[in-house]
Amino acid sequence: MSETLFISMMAIAVMVCVGVVFGFVLAVADKKFAMEENPLIEEVKEALPQGQCGACGYAGCAKYAEAVVNDPDVPPNLCVPGKAEVAAEVAKLTGKVAEAAEAKFAHVRCRGGIGIAKLSYEYKGVHDCAAAKQIQQGPKSCKFGCLGFGNCVRNCPFGAMTMGTNGLPQVDKLLCTGCGKCASVCPNHVIELLPMSAKVSVSCSSKEAGAVAKKSCSAACIGCGLCVRNCTHEGGVQVVEHLARVNPEICRQCEEPTCVSKCPTKAIAAYVKAAKSEQKIG
């Protein structure tokens, strides 16, 4: 055996020995200084719906479970999908008080589906809302409405959204948890979260003046103000930037929303009766 080969083999042997020693030291140190995980964290995590939606403000259910157990300032009612039932269970496990929080659902502020909204050009690119928006703000004449390529549907972790035959996403109110994952990926921000008690909603996002908006979409809000003048509760409806906006806190007092029947384009819809009989909303 040559001297060079012998020296190389010895060097390798020394490196292996050093690696083994360091590995052993690190293993002992890790075992000595490791903190035992509070078993309560696992119990809380099991009580959560495991949607990993992030609506609580943490990166998944495990992180929220860890935070709500270890930090006395983290409330037990941050799990939006779990609603009151999960909040009560987490509160019970952690010894905290769960304040009442009204559940919400996703509402699509657009009715400009196929045959309603006019097209500026035929789009044949990637079936993705963000990609379509890169080309002249999308194929529809209205640059504020739903692009209709289903990013929101694909991002819903609870199967509460489907694409309707009209080319617009539909929300299953019974499955929707109000986590907001759908809204977070909408490039035109047409999805809003409404409280379950909402009685009236505006299904339009256009900020164009009436004549321009109507030319692009026959279902657009034209900002005429008839809804405001016929609202029985002051401040319930306002027109801001040519678009009607509803205050759900004020509007919940209304039993017969007269603004709905006065809207010439039906851009305002009522949930008073629909919520009792219909499961699909948009």
Tab-separated table of C-alpha atoms in Angstrom:
chain	number	residue	atom	x	y	z
A	1	MET	CA	0.000	0.000	0.000
A	2	SER	CA	1.398	3.369	-0.996
A	3	GLU	CA	2.033	6.051	1.576
A	4	THR	CA	-0.404	8.452	-0.140
A	5	LEU	CA	-3.246	5.911	-0.062
A	6	PHE	CA	-2.548	5.109	3.583
A	7	ILE	CA	-2.663	8.791	4.546
A	8	SER	CA	-5.960	9.261	2.638
A	9	MET	CA	-7.568	6.274	4.386
A	10	MET	CA	-6.430	7.522	7.774
A	11	ALA	CA	-7.851	10.982	7.039
A	12	ILE	CA	-11.207	9.471	6.082
A	13	ALA	CA	-11.222	7.328	9.215
A	14	VAL	CA	-10.503	10.349	11.396
A	15	MET	CA	-13.307	12.357	9.721
A	16	VAL	CA	-15.768	9.486	10.234
A	17	CYS	CA	-14.826	9.228	13.909
A	18	VAL	CA	-15.172	12.982	14.394
A	19	GLY	CA	-18.573	12.908	12.676
A	20	VAL	CA	-19.778	10.062	14.900
A	21	VAL	CA	-18.613	11.855	18.040
A	22	PHE	CA	-20.296	15.148	17.067
A	23	GLY	CA	-23.477	13.306	16.127
A	24	PHE	CA	-23.541	11.572	19.509
A	25	VAL	CA	-22.950	14.866	21.339
A	26	LEU	CA	-25.734	16.606	19.425
A	27	ALA	CA	-28.150	13.739	20.072
A	28	VAL	CA	-27.440	13.843	23.806
A	29	ALA	CA	-27.779	17.626	23.888
A	30	ASP	CA	-31.047	17.539	21.950
A	31	LYS	CA	-32.479	14.972	24.325
A	32	LYS	CA	-31.295	16.888	27.382
A	33	PHE	CA	-32.552	20.315	26.364
A	34	ALA	CA	-35.653	19.338	24.391
A	35	MET	CA	-38.899	20.705	25.798
A	36	GLU	CA	-41.738	18.275	26.128
A	37	GLU	CA	-44.748	19.364	24.078
A	38	ASN	CA	-47.810	20.134	26.105
A	39	PRO	CA	-50.262	17.277	25.417
A	40	LEU	CA	-53.048	19.882	25.466
A	41	ILE	CA	-51.748	21.241	22.165
A	42	GLU	CA	-52.526	17.924	20.473
A	43	GLU	CA	-56.013	17.864	22.027
A	44	VAL	CA	-56.765	21.346	20.730
A	45	LYS	CA	-55.398	20.497	17.302
A	46	GLU	CA	-57.682	17.455	17.126
A	47	ALA	CA	-60.664	19.676	17.945
A	48	LEU	CA	-59.916	21.927	14.958
A	49	PRO	CA	-61.369	21.125	11.482
A	50	GLN	CA	-57.911	20.670	9.888
A	51	GLY	CA	-58.791	22.876	6.934
A	52	GLN	CA	-55.364	24.567	7.080
A	53	CYS	CA	-57.050	27.677	5.673
A	54	GLY	CA	-55.080	30.191	7.724
A	55	ALA	CA	-58.175	32.253	8.527
A	56	CYS	CA	-57.091	32.269	12.178
A	57	GLY	CA	-53.970	34.201	11.240
A	58	TYR	CA	-51.619	31.285	11.837
A	59	ALA	CA	-49.907	28.908	9.418
A	60	GLY	CA	-52.285	25.996	9.861
A	61	CYS	CA	-54.215	24.326	12.681
A	62	ALA	CA	-51.124	23.021	14.493
A	63	LYS	CA	-49.622	26.511	14.830
A	64	TYR	CA	-52.903	27.960	16.076
A	65	ALA	CA	-53.281	25.115	18.583
A	66	GLU	CA	-49.787	25.819	19.894
A	67	ALA	CA	-50.471	29.555	20.143
A	68	VAL	CA	-53.849	29.320	21.852
A	69	VAL	CA	-52.481	26.898	24.451
A	70	ASN	CA	-49.219	28.698	25.208
A	71	ASP	CA	-50.236	32.359	24.827
A	72	PRO	CA	-52.899	33.644	27.244
A	73	ASP	CA	-53.654	36.550	24.884
A	74	VAL	CA	-54.675	34.346	21.932
A	75	PRO	CA	-58.477	33.927	21.976
A	76	PRO	CA	-60.128	30.528	21.446
A	77	ASN	CA	-62.556	31.716	18.764
A	78	LEU	CA	-60.149	32.447	15.886
A	79	CYS	CA	-61.000	29.284	13.954
A	80	VAL	CA	-63.450	30.701	11.418
A	81	PRO	CA	-64.398	27.352	9.786
A	82	GLY	CA	-65.063	25.765	13.176
A	83	LYS	CA	-67.574	28.464	14.103
A	84	ALA	CA	-69.154	28.560	17.574
A	85	GLU	CA	-68.941	24.822	18.218
A	86	VAL	CA	-65.161	24.619	17.823
A	87	ALA	CA	-64.654	27.906	19.666
A	88	ALA	CA	-66.569	26.505	22.629
A	89	GLU	CA	-64.521	23.296	22.611
A	90	VAL	CA	-61.190	25.156	22.400
A	91	ALA	CA	-62.326	27.478	25.186
A	92	LYS	CA	-63.225	24.493	27.333
A	93	LEU	CA	-59.852	22.820	26.754
A	94	THR	CA	-57.804	25.967	27.376
A	95	GLY	CA	-59.901	27.429	30.183
A	96	LYS	CA	-60.563	30.595	28.211
A	97	VAL	CA	-63.769	32.448	27.374
A	98	ALA	CA	-64.986	32.322	23.771
A	99	GLU	CA	-66.732	35.536	22.825
A	100	ALA	CA	-69.598	35.190	20.392
A	101	ALA	CA	-68.581	35.768	16.774
A	102	GLU	CA	-71.071	35.722	13.918
A	103	ALA	CA	-70.342	33.251	11.132
A	104	LYS	CA	-69.753	34.589	7.632
A	105	PHE	CA	-70.090	33.343	4.071
A	106	ALA	CA	-68.530	34.281	0.751
A	107	HIS	CA	-70.555	36.418	-1.638
A	108	VAL	CA	-69.576	36.988	-5.279
A	109	ARG	CA	-70.154	40.641	-6.167
A	110	CYS	CA	-70.809	40.022	-9.848
A	111	ARG	CA	-73.659	38.824	-12.065
A	112	GLY	CA	-71.834	39.384	-15.321
A	113	GLY	CA	-71.798	35.817	-16.524
A	114	ILE	CA	-72.099	34.366	-20.014
A	115	GLY	CA	-74.464	36.422	-22.163
A	116	ILE	CA	-74.670	39.183	-19.540
A	117	ALA	CA	-71.225	40.766	-19.585
A	118	LYS	CA	-69.898	41.749	-23.010
A	119	LEU	CA	-66.496	40.556	-24.205
A	120	SER	CA	-63.703	42.756	-25.562
A	121	TYR	CA	-61.889	39.806	-27.135
A	122	GLU	CA	-61.765	36.004	-27.094
A	123	TYR	CA	-59.296	34.709	-24.544
A	124	LYS	CA	-57.511	31.430	-25.340
A	125	GLY	CA	-54.736	31.522	-22.761
A	126	VAL	CA	-54.152	29.707	-19.483
A	127	HIS	CA	-57.386	28.953	-17.626
A	128	ASP	CA	-56.427	31.188	-14.724
A	129	CYS	CA	-57.879	34.493	-13.531
A	130	ALA	CA	-54.534	36.084	-12.713
A	131	ALA	CA	-53.111	35.100	-16.101
A	132	ALA	CA	-56.152	36.419	-17.983
A	133	LYS	CA	-55.963	39.718	-16.125
A	134	GLN	CA	-52.478	40.288	-17.519
A	135	ILE	CA	-53.951	40.759	-21.009
A	136	GLN	CA	-55.853	44.049	-21.130
A	137	GLN	CA	-57.265	43.417	-17.638
A	138	GLY	CA	-59.205	40.392	-18.883
A	139	PRO	CA	-61.500	39.537	-21.806
A	140	LYS	CA	-64.657	41.138	-20.417
A	141	SER	CA	-65.545	44.730	-21.223
A	142	CYS	CA	-66.125	45.331	-17.522
A	143	LYS	CA	-62.696	45.343	-15.894
A	144	PHE	CA	-64.081	45.121	-12.362
A	145	GLY	CA	-66.120	41.912	-12.537
A	146	CYS	CA	-65.461	38.203	-12.122
A	147	LEU	CA	-63.003	36.877	-14.701
A	148	GLY	CA	-64.655	33.460	-14.507
A	149	PHE	CA	-61.676	31.078	-14.602
A	150	GLY	CA	-62.278	29.529	-11.191
A	151	ASN	CA	-59.228	30.397	-9.102
A	152	CYS	CA	-61.555	30.838	-6.138
A	153	VAL	CA	-63.189	27.444	-6.694
A	154	ARG	CA	-59.832	25.679	-6.832
A	155	ASN	CA	-58.657	27.454	-3.678
A	156	CYS	CA	-61.667	26.578	-1.531
A	157	PRO	CA	-60.535	23.931	1.006
A	158	PHE	CA	-64.084	22.934	1.928
A	159	GLY	CA	-65.670	22.277	-1.472
A	160	ALA	CA	-68.115	25.117	-0.944
A	161	MET	CA	-67.651	26.659	-4.404
A	162	THR	CA	-68.449	25.399	-7.886
A	163	MET	CA	-68.466	27.012	-11.311
A	164	GLY	CA	-71.986	27.572	-12.565
A	165	THR	CA	-73.159	27.092	-16.121
A	166	ASN	CA	-73.246	30.896	-16.417
A	167	GLY	CA	-69.457	31.035	-16.025
A	168	LEU	CA	-69.565	32.457	-12.506
A	169	PRO	CA	-68.645	30.788	-9.198
A	170	GLN	CA	-71.487	29.690	-6.963
A	171	VAL	CA	-71.256	29.417	-3.177
A	172	ASP	CA	-72.885	26.697	-1.109
A	173	LYS	CA	-73.858	28.629	1.983
A	174	LEU	CA	-74.194	25.468	4.051
A	175	LEU	CA	-70.625	24.375	3.301
A	176	CYS	CA	-68.988	27.799	3.265
A	177	THR	CA	-67.080	28.546	6.462
A	178	GLY	CA	-66.168	32.137	5.662
A	179	CYS	CA	-62.460	31.385	5.789
A	180	GLY	CA	-61.733	33.863	2.982
A	181	LYS	CA	-59.394	31.610	0.972
A	182	CYS	CA	-61.473	32.233	-2.168
A	183	ALA	CA	-61.337	36.000	-1.710
A	184	SER	CA	-57.574	35.945	-1.231
A	185	VAL	CA	-56.895	34.668	-4.761
A	186	CYS	CA	-59.418	36.791	-6.659
A	187	PRO	CA	-57.402	39.358	-8.674
A	188	ASN	CA	-60.412	41.646	-9.060
A	189	HIS	CA	-61.481	41.348	-5.411
A	190	VAL	CA	-65.093	40.571	-6.280
A	191	ILE	CA	-65.593	38.195	-3.350
A	192	GLU	CA	-66.586	39.602	0.018
A	193	LEU	CA	-67.432	37.938	3.326
A	194	LEU	CA	-70.895	38.740	4.617
A	195	PRO	CA	-72.335	37.922	8.046
A	196	MET	CA	-74.934	35.168	8.060
A	197	SER	CA	-77.495	37.738	9.171
A	198	ALA	CA	-77.006	39.793	5.981
A	199	LYS	CA	-80.342	40.522	4.362
A	200	VAL	CA	-79.247	42.428	1.268
A	201	SER	CA	-76.194	42.227	-0.954
A	202	VAL	CA	-74.887	44.025	-4.025
A	203	SER	CA	-73.843	41.685	-6.843
A	204	CYS	CA	-71.692	44.144	-8.766
A	205	SER	CA	-68.187	45.562	-8.437
A	206	SER	CA	-68.125	48.096	-11.276
A	207	LYS	CA	-66.980	51.614	-10.461
A	208	GLU	CA	-67.813	52.976	-13.891
A	209	ALA	CA	-70.448	55.646	-14.375
A	210	GLY	CA	-73.944	54.342	-15.110
A	211	ALA	CA	-73.977	54.556	-18.911
A	212	VAL	CA	-70.518	53.013	-19.263
A	213	ALA	CA	-71.244	50.258	-16.749
A	214	LYS	CA	-74.540	49.325	-18.427
A	215	LYS	CA	-72.853	49.218	-21.827
A	216	SER	CA	-70.355	46.638	-20.544
A	217	CYS	CA	-72.805	44.550	-18.528
A	218	SER	CA	-76.597	44.512	-18.509
A	219	ALA	CA	-76.639	43.467	-14.821
A	220	ALA	CA	-74.332	46.251	-13.615
A	221	CYS	CA	-75.165	48.696	-10.860
A	222	ILE	CA	-75.584	52.063	-12.554
A	223	GLY	CA	-75.335	54.157	-9.388
A	224	CYS	CA	-78.775	55.677	-9.903
A	225	GLY	CA	-79.396	56.061	-6.173
A	226	LEU	CA	-82.938	54.613	-6.192
A	227	CYS	CA	-81.827	52.118	-3.548
A	228	VAL	CA	-80.612	54.927	-1.295
A	229	ARG	CA	-83.795	56.955	-1.671
A	230	ASN	CA	-85.962	53.917	-0.939
A	231	CYS	CA	-83.974	52.619	2.030
A	232	THR	CA	-86.088	52.756	5.196
A	233	HIS	CA	-83.022	52.885	7.462
A	234	GLU	CA	-80.684	55.845	7.071
A	235	GLY	CA	-77.196	54.763	6.050
A	236	GLY	CA	-78.286	51.245	5.141
A	237	VAL	CA	-77.369	51.808	1.486
A	238	GLN	CA	-74.990	54.347	-0.012
A	239	VAL	CA	-73.605	54.969	-3.494
A	240	VAL	CA	-69.820	55.318	-3.504
A	241	GLU	CA	-67.873	55.642	-6.766
A	242	HIS	CA	-71.009	54.922	-8.831
A	243	LEU	CA	-71.576	51.668	-6.901
A	244	ALA	CA	-74.221	50.834	-4.298
A	245	ARG	CA	-72.801	49.632	-0.994
A	246	VAL	CA	-74.801	48.034	1.806
A	247	ASN	CA	-74.033	48.394	5.507
A	248	PRO	CA	-74.978	44.962	6.926
A	249	GLU	CA	-75.059	46.282	10.507
A	250	ILE	CA	-77.793	48.773	9.623
A	251	CYS	CA	-79.468	46.620	7.000
A	252	ARG	CA	-80.099	43.731	9.410
A	253	GLN	CA	-82.799	45.859	11.051
A	254	CYS	CA	-84.857	45.779	7.847
A	255	GLU	CA	-87.625	43.216	7.460
A	256	GLU	CA	-88.796	44.247	3.991
A	257	PRO	CA	-85.853	45.603	1.932
A	258	THR	CA	-87.605	47.960	-0.495
A	259	CYS	CA	-84.283	48.831	-2.136
A	260	VAL	CA	-84.303	45.423	-3.854
A	261	SER	CA	-87.520	45.955	-5.788
A	262	LYS	CA	-86.468	49.445	-6.861
A	263	CYS	CA	-83.154	48.430	-8.429
A	264	PRO	CA	-83.605	48.670	-12.244
A	265	THR	CA	-80.812	46.186	-13.052
A	266	LYS	CA	-81.425	43.763	-10.147
A	267	ALA	CA	-77.880	44.357	-8.943
A	268	ILE	CA	-79.203	44.231	-5.378
A	269	ALA	CA	-80.477	40.891	-4.080
A	270	ALA	CA	-82.260	39.966	-0.859
A	271	TYR	CA	-81.338	37.091	1.413
A	272	VAL	CA	-84.376	37.440	3.659
A	273	LYS	CA	-86.404	34.704	1.936
A	274	ALA	CA	-83.711	33.182	-0.242
A	275	ALA	CA	-81.617	32.122	2.748
A	276	LYS	CA	-84.453	29.927	3.988
A	277	SER	CA	-85.101	28.074	0.758
A	278	GLU	CA	-82.005	28.298	-1.406
A	279	GLN	CA	-78.672	26.658	-0.892
A	280	LYS	CA	-76.891	28.132	-3.902
A	281	ILE	CA	-75.947	31.759	-3.764
A	282	GLY	CA	-73.660	33.883	-5.918
